[in-house]
Tab-separated table of C-alpha atoms in Angstrom:
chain	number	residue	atom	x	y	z
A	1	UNK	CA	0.000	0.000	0.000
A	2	UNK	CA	1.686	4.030	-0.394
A	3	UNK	CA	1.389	5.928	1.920
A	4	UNK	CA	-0.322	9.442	1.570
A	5	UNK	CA	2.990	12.683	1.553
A	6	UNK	CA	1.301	15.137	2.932
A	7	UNK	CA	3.723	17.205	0.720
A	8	UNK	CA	4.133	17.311	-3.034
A	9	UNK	CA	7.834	16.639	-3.657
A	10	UNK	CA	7.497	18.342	-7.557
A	11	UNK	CA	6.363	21.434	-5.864
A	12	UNK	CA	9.748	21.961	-4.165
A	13	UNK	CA	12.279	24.428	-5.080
A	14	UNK	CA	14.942	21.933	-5.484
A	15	UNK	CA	12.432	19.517	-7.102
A	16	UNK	CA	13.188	20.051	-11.072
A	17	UNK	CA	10.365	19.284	-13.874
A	18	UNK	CA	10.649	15.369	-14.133
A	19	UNK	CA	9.110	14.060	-17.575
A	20	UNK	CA	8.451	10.588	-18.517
A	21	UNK	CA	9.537	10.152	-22.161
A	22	UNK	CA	7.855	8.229	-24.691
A	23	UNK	CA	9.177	4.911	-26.131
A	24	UNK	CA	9.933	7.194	-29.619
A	25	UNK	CA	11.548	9.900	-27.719
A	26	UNK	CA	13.774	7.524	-25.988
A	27	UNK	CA	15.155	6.080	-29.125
A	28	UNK	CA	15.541	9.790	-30.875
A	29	UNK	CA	17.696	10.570	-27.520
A	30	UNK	CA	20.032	7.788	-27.686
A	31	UNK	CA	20.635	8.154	-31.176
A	32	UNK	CA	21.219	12.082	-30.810
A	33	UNK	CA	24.006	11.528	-28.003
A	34	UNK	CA	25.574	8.497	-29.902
A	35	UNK	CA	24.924	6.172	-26.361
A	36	UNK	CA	23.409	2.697	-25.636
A	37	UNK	CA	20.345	2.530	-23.271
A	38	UNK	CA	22.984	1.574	-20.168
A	39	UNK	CA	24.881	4.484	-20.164
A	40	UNK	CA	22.133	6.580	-19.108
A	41	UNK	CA	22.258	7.928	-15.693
A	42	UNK	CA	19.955	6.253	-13.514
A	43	UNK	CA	16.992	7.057	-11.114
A	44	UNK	CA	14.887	4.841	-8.743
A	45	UNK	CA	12.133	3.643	-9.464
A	46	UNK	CA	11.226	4.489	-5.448
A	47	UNK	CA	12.590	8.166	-5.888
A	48	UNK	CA	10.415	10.466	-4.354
A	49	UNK	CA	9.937	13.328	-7.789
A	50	UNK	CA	8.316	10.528	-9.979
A	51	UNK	CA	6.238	8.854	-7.746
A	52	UNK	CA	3.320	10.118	-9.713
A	53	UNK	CA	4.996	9.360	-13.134
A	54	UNK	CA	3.584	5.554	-12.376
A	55	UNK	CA	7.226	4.410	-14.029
A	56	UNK	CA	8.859	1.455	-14.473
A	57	UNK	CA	12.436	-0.059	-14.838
A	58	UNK	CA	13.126	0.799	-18.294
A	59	UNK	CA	11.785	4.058	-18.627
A	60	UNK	CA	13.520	7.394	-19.262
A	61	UNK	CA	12.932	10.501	-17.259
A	62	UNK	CA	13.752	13.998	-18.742
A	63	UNK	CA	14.543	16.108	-16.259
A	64	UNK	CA	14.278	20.092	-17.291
A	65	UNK	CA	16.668	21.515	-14.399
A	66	UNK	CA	17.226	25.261	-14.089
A	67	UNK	CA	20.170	26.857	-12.875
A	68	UNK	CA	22.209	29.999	-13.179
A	69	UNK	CA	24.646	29.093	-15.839
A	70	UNK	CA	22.155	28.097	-18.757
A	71	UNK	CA	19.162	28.585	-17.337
A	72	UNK	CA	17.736	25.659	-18.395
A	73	UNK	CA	19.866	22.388	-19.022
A	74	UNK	CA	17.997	19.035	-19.983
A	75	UNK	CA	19.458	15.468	-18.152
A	76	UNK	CA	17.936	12.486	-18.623
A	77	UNK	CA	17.967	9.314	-16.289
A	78	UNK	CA	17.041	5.998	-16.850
A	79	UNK	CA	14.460	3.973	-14.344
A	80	UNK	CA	16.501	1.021	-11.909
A	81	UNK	CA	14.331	-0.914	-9.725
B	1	UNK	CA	19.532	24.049	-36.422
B	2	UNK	CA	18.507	28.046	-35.470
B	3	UNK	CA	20.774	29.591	-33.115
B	4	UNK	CA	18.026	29.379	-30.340
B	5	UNK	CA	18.155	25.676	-30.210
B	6	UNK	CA	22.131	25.728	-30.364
B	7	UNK	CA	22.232	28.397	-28.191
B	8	UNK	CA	22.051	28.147	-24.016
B	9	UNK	CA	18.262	29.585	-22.984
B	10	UNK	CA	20.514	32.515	-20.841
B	11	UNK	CA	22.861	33.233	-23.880
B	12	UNK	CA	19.862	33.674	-26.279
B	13	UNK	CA	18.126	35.855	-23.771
B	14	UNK	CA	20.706	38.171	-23.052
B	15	UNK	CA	21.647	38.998	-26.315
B	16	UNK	CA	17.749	39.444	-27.825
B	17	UNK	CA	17.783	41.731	-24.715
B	18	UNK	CA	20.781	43.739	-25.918
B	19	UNK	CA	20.180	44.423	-29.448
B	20	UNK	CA	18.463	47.333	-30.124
B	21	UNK	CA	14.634	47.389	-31.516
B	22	UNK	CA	15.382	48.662	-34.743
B	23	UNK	CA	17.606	46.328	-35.665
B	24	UNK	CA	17.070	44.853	-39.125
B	25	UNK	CA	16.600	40.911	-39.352
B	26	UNK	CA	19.334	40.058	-41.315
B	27	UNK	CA	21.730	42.114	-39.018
B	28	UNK	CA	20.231	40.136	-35.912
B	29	UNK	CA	20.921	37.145	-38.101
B	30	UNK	CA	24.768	37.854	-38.375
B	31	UNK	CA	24.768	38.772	-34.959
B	32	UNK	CA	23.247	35.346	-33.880
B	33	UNK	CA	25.826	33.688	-36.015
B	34	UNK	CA	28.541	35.146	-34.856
B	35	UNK	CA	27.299	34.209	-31.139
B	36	UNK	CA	26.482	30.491	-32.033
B	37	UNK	CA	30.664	30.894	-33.761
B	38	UNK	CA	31.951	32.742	-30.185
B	39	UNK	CA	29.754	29.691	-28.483
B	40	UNK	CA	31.046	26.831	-30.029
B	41	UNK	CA	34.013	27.775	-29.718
B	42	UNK	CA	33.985	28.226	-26.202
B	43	UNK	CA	32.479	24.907	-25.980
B	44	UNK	CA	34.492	22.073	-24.008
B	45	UNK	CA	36.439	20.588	-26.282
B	46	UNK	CA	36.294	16.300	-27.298
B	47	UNK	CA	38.520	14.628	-24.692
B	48	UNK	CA	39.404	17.184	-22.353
B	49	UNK	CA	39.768	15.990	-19.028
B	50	UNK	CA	36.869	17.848	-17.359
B	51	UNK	CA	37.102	15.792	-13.874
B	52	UNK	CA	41.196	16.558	-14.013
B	53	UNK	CA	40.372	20.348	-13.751
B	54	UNK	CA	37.458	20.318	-11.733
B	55	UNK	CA	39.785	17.939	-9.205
B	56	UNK	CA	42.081	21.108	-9.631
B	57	UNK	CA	40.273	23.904	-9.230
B	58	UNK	CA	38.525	22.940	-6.177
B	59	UNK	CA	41.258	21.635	-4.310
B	60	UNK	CA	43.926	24.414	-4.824
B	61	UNK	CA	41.672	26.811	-3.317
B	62	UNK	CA	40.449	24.877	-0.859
B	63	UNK	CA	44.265	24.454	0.804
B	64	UNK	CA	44.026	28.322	1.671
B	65	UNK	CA	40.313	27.419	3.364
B	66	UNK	CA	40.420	28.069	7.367
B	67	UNK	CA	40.292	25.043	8.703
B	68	UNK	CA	38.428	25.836	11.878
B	69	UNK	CA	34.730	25.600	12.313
B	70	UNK	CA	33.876	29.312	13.840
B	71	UNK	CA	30.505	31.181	14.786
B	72	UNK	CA	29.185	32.919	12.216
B	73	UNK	CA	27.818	36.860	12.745
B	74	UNK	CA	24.482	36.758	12.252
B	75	UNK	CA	23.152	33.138	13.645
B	76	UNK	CA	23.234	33.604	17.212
B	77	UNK	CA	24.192	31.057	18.943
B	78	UNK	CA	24.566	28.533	16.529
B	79	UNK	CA	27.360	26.603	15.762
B	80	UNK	CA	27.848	25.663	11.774
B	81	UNK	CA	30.131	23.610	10.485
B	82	UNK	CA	31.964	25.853	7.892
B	83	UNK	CA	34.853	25.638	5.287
B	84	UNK	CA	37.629	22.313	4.374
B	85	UNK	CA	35.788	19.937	6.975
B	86	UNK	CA	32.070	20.390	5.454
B	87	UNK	CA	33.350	20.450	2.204
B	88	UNK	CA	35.038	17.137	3.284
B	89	UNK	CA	31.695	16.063	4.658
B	90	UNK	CA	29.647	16.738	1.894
B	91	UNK	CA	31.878	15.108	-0.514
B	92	UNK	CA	32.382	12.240	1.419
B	93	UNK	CA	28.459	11.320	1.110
B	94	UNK	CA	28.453	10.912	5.250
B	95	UNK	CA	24.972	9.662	5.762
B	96	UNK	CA	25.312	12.008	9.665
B	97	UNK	CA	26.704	15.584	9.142
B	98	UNK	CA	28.113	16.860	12.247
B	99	UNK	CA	25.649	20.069	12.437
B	100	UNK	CA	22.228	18.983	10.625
B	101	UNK	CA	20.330	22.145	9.873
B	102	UNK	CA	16.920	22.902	8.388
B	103	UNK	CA	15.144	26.873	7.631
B	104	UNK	CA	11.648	26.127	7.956
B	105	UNK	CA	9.269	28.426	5.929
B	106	UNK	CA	5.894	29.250	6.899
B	107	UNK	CA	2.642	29.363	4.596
B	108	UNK	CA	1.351	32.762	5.956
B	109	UNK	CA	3.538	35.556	6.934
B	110	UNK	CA	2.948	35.834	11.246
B	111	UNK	CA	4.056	38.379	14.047
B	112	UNK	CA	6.940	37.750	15.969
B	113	UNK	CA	4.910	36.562	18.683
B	114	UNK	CA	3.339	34.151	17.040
B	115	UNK	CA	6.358	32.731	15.264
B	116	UNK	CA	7.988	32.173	18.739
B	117	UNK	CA	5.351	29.961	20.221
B	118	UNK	CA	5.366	27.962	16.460
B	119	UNK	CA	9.086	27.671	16.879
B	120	UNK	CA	8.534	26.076	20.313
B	121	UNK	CA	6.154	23.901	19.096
B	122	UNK	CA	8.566	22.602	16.580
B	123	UNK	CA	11.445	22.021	19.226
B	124	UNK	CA	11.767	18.378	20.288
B	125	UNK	CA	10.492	18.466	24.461
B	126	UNK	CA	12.154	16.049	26.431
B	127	UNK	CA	10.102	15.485	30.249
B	128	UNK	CA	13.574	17.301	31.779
B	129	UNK	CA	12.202	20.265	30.406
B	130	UNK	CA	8.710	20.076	31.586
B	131	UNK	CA	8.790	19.449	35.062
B	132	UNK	CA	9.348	20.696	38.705
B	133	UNK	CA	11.197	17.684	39.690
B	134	UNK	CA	11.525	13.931	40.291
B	135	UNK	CA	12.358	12.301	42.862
B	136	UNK	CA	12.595	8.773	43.870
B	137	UNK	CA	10.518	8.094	46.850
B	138	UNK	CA	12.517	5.509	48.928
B	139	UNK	CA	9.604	4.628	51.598
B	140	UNK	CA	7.236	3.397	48.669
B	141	UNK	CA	9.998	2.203	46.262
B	142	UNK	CA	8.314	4.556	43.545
B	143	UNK	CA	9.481	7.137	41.044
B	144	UNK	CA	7.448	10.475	41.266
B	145	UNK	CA	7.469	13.157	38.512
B	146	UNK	CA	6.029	16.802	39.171
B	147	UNK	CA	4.642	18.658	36.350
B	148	UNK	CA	5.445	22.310	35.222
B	149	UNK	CA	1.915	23.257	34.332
B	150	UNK	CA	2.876	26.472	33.127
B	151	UNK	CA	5.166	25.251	30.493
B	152	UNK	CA	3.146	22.677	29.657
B	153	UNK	CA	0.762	25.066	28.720
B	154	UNK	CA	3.284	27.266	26.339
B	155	UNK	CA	3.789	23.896	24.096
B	156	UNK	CA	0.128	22.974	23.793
B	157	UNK	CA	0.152	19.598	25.948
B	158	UNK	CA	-1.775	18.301	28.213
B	159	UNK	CA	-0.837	16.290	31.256
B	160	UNK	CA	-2.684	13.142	30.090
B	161	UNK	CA	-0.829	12.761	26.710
B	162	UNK	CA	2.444	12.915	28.466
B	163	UNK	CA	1.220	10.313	31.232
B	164	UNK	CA	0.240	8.176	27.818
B	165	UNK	CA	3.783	8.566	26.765
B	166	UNK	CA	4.929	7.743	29.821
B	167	UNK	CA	2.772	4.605	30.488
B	168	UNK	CA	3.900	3.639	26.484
B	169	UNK	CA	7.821	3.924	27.283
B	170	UNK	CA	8.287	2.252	30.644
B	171	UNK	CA	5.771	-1.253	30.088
B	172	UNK	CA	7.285	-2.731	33.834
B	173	UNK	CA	5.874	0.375	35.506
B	174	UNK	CA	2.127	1.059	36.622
B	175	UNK	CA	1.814	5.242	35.855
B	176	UNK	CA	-0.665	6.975	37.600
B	177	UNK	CA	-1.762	10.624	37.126
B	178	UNK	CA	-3.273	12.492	40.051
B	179	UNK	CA	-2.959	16.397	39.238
B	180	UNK	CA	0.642	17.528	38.025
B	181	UNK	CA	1.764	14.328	39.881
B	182	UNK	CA	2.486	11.579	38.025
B	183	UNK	CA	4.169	8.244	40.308
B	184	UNK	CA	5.593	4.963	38.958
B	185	UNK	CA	5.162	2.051	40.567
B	186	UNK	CA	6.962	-1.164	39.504
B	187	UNK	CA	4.630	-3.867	38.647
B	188	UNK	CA	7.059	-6.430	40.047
B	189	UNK	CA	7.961	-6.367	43.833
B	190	UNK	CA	11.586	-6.550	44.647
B	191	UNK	CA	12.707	-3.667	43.092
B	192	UNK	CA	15.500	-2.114	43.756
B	193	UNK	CA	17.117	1.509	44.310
B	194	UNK	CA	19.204	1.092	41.213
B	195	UNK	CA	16.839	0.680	38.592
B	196	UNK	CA	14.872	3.188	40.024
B	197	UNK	CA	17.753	5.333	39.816
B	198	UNK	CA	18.359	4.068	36.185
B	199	UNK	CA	14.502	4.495	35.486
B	200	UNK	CA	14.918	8.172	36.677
B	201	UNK	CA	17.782	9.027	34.530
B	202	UNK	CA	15.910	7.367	31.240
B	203	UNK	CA	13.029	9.232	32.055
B	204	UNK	CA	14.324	12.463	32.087
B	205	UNK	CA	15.625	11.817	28.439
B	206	UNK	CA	12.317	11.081	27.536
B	207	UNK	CA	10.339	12.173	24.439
B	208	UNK	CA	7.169	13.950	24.838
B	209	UNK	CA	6.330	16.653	21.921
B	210	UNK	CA	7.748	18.883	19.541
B	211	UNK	CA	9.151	17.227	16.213
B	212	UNK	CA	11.988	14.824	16.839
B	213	UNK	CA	15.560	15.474	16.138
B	214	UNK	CA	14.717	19.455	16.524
B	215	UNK	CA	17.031	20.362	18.998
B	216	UNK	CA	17.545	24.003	18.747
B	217	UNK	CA	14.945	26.490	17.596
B	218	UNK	CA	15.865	30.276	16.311
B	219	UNK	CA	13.172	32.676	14.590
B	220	UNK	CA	14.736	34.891	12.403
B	221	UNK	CA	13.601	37.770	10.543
B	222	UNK	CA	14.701	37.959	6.693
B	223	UNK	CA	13.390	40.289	4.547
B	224	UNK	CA	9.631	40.894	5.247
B	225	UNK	CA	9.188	37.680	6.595
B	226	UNK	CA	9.966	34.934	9.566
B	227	UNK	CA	11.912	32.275	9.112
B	228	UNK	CA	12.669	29.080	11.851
B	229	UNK	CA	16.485	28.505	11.761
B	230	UNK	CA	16.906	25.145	13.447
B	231	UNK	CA	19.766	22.763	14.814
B	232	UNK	CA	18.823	19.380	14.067
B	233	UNK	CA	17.011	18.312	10.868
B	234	UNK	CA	13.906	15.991	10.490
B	235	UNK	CA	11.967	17.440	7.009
B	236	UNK	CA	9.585	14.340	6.775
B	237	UNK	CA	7.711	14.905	10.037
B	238	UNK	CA	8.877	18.793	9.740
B	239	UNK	CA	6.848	18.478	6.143
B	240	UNK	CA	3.787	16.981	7.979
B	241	UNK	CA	2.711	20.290	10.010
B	242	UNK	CA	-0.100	22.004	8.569
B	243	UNK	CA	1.519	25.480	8.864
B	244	UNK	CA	5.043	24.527	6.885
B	245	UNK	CA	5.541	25.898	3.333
B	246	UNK	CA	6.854	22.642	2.081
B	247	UNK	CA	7.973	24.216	-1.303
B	248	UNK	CA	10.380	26.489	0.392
B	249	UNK	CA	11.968	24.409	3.510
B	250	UNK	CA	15.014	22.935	3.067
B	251	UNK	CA	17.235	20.896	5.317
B	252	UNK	CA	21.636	21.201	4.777
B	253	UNK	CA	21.753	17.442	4.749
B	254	UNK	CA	22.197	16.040	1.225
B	255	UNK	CA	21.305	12.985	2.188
B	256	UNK	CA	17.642	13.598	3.868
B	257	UNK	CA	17.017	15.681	0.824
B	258	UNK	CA	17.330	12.784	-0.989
B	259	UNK	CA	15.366	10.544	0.455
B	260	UNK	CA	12.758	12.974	0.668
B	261	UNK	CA	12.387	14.862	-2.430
B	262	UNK	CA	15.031	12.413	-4.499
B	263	UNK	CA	18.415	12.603	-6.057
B	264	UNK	CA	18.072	15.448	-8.454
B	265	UNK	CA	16.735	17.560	-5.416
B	266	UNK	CA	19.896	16.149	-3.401
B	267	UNK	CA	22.449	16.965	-5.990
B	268	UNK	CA	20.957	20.491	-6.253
B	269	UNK	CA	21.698	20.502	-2.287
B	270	UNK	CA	25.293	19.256	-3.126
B	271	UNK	CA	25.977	22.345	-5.726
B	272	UNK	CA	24.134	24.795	-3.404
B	273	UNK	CA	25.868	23.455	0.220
B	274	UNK	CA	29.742	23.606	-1.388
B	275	UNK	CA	29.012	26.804	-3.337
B	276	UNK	CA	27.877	28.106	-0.130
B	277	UNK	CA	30.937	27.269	1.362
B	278	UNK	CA	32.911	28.556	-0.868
B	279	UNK	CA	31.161	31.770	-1.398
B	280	UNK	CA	31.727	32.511	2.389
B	281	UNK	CA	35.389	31.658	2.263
B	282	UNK	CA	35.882	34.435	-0.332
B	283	UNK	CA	36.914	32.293	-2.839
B	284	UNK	CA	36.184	31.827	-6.591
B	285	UNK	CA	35.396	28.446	-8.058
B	286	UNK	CA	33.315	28.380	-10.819
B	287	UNK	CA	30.332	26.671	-10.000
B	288	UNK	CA	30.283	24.510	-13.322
B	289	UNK	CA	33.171	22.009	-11.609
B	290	UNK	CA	30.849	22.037	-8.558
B	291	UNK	CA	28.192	21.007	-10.687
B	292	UNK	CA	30.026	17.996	-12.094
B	293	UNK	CA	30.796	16.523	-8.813
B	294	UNK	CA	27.870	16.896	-7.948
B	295	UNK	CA	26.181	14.680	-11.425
B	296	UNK	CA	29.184	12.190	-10.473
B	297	UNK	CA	27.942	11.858	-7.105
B	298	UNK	CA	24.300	10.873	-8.101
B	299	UNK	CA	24.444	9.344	-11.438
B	300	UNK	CA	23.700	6.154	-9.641
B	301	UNK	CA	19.843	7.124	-8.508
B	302	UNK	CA	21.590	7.583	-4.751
B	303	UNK	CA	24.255	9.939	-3.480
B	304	UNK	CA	27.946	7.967	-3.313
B	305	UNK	CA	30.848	9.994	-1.957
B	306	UNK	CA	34.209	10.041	-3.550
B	307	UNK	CA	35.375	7.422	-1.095
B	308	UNK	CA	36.955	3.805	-1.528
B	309	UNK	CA	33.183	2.668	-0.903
B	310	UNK	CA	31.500	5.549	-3.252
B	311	UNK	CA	32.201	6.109	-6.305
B	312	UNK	CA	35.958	4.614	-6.507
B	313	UNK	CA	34.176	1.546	-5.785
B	314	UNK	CA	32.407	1.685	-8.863
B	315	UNK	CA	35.338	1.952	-11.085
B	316	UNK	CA	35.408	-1.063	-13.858
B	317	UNK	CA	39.330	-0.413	-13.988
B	318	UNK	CA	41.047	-2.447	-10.975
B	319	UNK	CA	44.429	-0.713	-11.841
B	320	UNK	CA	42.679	2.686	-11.196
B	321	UNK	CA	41.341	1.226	-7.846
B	322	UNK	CA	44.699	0.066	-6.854
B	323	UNK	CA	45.736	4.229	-7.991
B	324	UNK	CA	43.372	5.059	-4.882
B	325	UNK	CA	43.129	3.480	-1.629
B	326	UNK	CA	43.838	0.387	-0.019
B	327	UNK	CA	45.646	-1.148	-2.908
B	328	UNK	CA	46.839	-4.667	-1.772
B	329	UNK	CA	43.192	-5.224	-1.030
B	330	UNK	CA	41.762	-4.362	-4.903
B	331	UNK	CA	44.628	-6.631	-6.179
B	332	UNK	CA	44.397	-9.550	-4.415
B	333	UNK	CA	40.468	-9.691	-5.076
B	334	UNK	CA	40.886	-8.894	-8.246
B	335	UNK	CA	43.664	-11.854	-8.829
B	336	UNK	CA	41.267	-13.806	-6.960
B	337	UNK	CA	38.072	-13.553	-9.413
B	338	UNK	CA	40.565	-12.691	-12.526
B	339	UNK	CA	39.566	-9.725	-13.486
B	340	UNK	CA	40.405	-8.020	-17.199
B	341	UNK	CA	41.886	-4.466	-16.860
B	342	UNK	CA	40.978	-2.844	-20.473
B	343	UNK	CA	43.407	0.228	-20.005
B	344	UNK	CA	40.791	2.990	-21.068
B	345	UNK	CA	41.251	5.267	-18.223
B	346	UNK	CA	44.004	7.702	-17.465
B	347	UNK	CA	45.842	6.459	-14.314
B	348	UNK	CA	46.307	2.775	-15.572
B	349	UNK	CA	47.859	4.039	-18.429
B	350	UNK	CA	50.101	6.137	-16.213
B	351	UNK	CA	51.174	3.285	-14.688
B	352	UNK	CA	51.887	1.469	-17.711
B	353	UNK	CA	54.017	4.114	-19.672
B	354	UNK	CA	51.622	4.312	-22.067
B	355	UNK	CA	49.808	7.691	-23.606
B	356	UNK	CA	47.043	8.603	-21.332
B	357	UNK	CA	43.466	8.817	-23.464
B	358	UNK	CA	42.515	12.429	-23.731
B	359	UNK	CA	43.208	15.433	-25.537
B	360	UNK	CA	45.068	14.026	-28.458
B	361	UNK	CA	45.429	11.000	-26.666
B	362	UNK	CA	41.705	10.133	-27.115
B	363	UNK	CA	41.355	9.210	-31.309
B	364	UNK	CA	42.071	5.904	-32.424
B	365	UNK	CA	42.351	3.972	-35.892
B	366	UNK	CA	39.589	1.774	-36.008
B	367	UNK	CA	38.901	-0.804	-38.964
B	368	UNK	CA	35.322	-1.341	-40.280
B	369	UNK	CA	34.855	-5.109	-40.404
B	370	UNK	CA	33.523	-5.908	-44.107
């Protein structure tokens, strides 16, 4: 069973956007950056910002972080049990 | 590809925000290529060793860092860990820092009065702090604990919640509440003076409201509003009061953060706790090597320190291991399981004469099997 938050973790400050990519995204991705599925960063699948993403091992999360170099740089993890 | 996709959103921004109105398009157009030229150019180059002069630029400056913790103007009375040892701590991935620290944000903007009685409700109470006295009563072989009504009252609990806590804590012991007296008697005759002395001391250390791990409490004014500077950090059950703005409270404790509001939330804490170190020590590091400690330390989905058991650990190369810590260990395990060294990282190569594989180290002739 989860258990209720009584916070929203994606409403934090340090909380960036997390996105759950489609399966045609994901492929697009890896062939941009030249990089098997493996090499991806990884996330868990228990991590608190995509507990609403309903995810599973396998997936890819974009993650739209903003900071004060850029502004706006995109990472992307990959789902671990 | 336009320059705004090439571009960094901040770059792109700054210069549409520089060039005049009037501005014809094809002059913006040079203009944008000459910025996505100047860009590229600046880019990090194809096999330069980024972690080399990140490595570098944080620890040269770092040797000139006072190594004492010392109070800082400002926070009264609170004791922070500052400059080389948090940096050490931070890096390190300790799962305890030595001063855990949270600034707890409120929903609505209060009066000072009523931010003081908020900030003692957060404050872990321990019974020591509620009562007249306790005493053992030798006659009746019994433990008996006087109440402080009055600051009982100030925290918002009653005497029969902390006679519940009581009564949950010490199972051997009858409690019975009679007034602002509470008495223990031991269920079990033959009792003797010791444990009741023992029983005494434990009780004093006992729990009874407030939000554990709290254990200092300081309401600060910044800018129009009041903030709760505390010693001691707990944001789950901090997160769980009604009158906490959990998008704004944040704990100094990477690893809480984590486990709270998950890694990319932790290895913003990482860039923000070192910078802030740094920033205070007068020094200039660009943040940008910060930064890529900071990915290195959570690309696993959990924060690893650069330790023999972090993200050394992790290293496929057992020469480079060896390179690090505890060597005899890393080769005789290695021997044991036979494992195959491919050479594709700098310090193995070192150790091998051979060229080291970056900068023009990196390309190699490959062969398309036909």
């Amino acid at each position: 069973m989860k258990k209720e938050l009584s916070h929203i973790p994606q409403n934090h400050i340090l909380v960036p956007k997390h996105e759950k990519l489609t399966d045609k995204d994901k492929k697009s991705i890896l062939d941009k950056y030249n990089i098997t599925f493996e090499q991806l960063p990884r996330i868990l699948k228990t991590d608190a910002a995509i507990t609403h993403l309903d995810v599973k091992a396998s997936d890819v999360i974009k993650i739209t972080r903003t900071n004060k170099t850029a502004y706006e740089t995109i990472f992307y993890r990959r789902v671990i049990e | 590809m336009s320059p705004e996709d090439i571009l960094p959103k901040k770059i792109f921004e700054d210069a549409k925000q520089e060039i005049p109105e009037k501005t014809s398009a094809s002059t913006i157009k040079k203009i944008m290529e000459a910025l996505v030229d100047e860009y590229e150019k600046a880019l990090v180059e194809p096999g330069e060793s980024v972690g080399l002069v990140a490595a570098e630029s944080i620890g040269e400056p770092s040797t000139q860092m006072t190594l004492n913790t010392f109070h800082l103007a400002g926070v009264a009375e609170m004791n922070v860990t500052m400059g080389l040892p948090r940096i050490i701590e931070i890096l390190d991935g300790r799962k305890t820092i030595s001063t855990p620290m949270m600034e707890i944000y409120l929903k609505k903007a209060t009066d000072e009065k009523k931010i003081r009685s908020l900030a003692r409700q957060i404050k872990e109470m321990t019974l020591k702090e509620l009562i007249k006295d306790i005493t053992i009563n030798v006659m009746d072989t019994r433990v008996e604990i006087r109440l402080n009504k009055a600051s009982l009252k100030e925290i918002g609990v009653d005497e029969e919640k902390i006679h519940k806590n009581i009564s949950k804590s010490v199972k051997t012991y009858e409690a019975k509440l009679d007034g602002d007296l509470i008495t223990l008697k031991p269920k079990t005759k033959d009792v003797d003076l010791n444990t009741l002395y023992l029983l005494r001391e434990k009780l004093k250390g006992l729990y009874v409201a407030g939000v554990k791990g709290i254990k200092q409490v300081l309401p600060v004014r910044r800018d129009d509003e009041y903030v709760i500077i505390t010693a001691g950090s707990n944001l789950k059950d901090i997160f769980a009061l009604e009158f906490v703005d959990t998008t704004r409270t944040i704990c100094n404790d990477p690893f809480e953060i984590s486990g709270v509001l998950g890694v990319e939330a932790a290895r913003q804490s990482i860039v923000e706790e070192i910078f802030k170190v740094i920033e205070a020590q007068g020094l200039n590091i660009d943040i940008r090597h910060v930064m890529l400690i900071s990915d290195t330390m959570c690309t696993t989905g959990e924060i690893r320190g650069i330790t023999r058991f972090g993200v050394v650990s992790e290293k496929p190369s057992v020469l480079a291991r060896v390179a690090f810590e505890t060597p005899i260990k890393h080769i005789i395990s290695a021997s044991l399981i036979g494992e195959n060294d491919e050479l594709n990282s700098v310090i193995e190569n070192v150790m091998l004469n051979q060229p080291v594989p970056i900068g023009t180290g990196l390309p190699k002739l490959g062969m398309k099997n036909k």
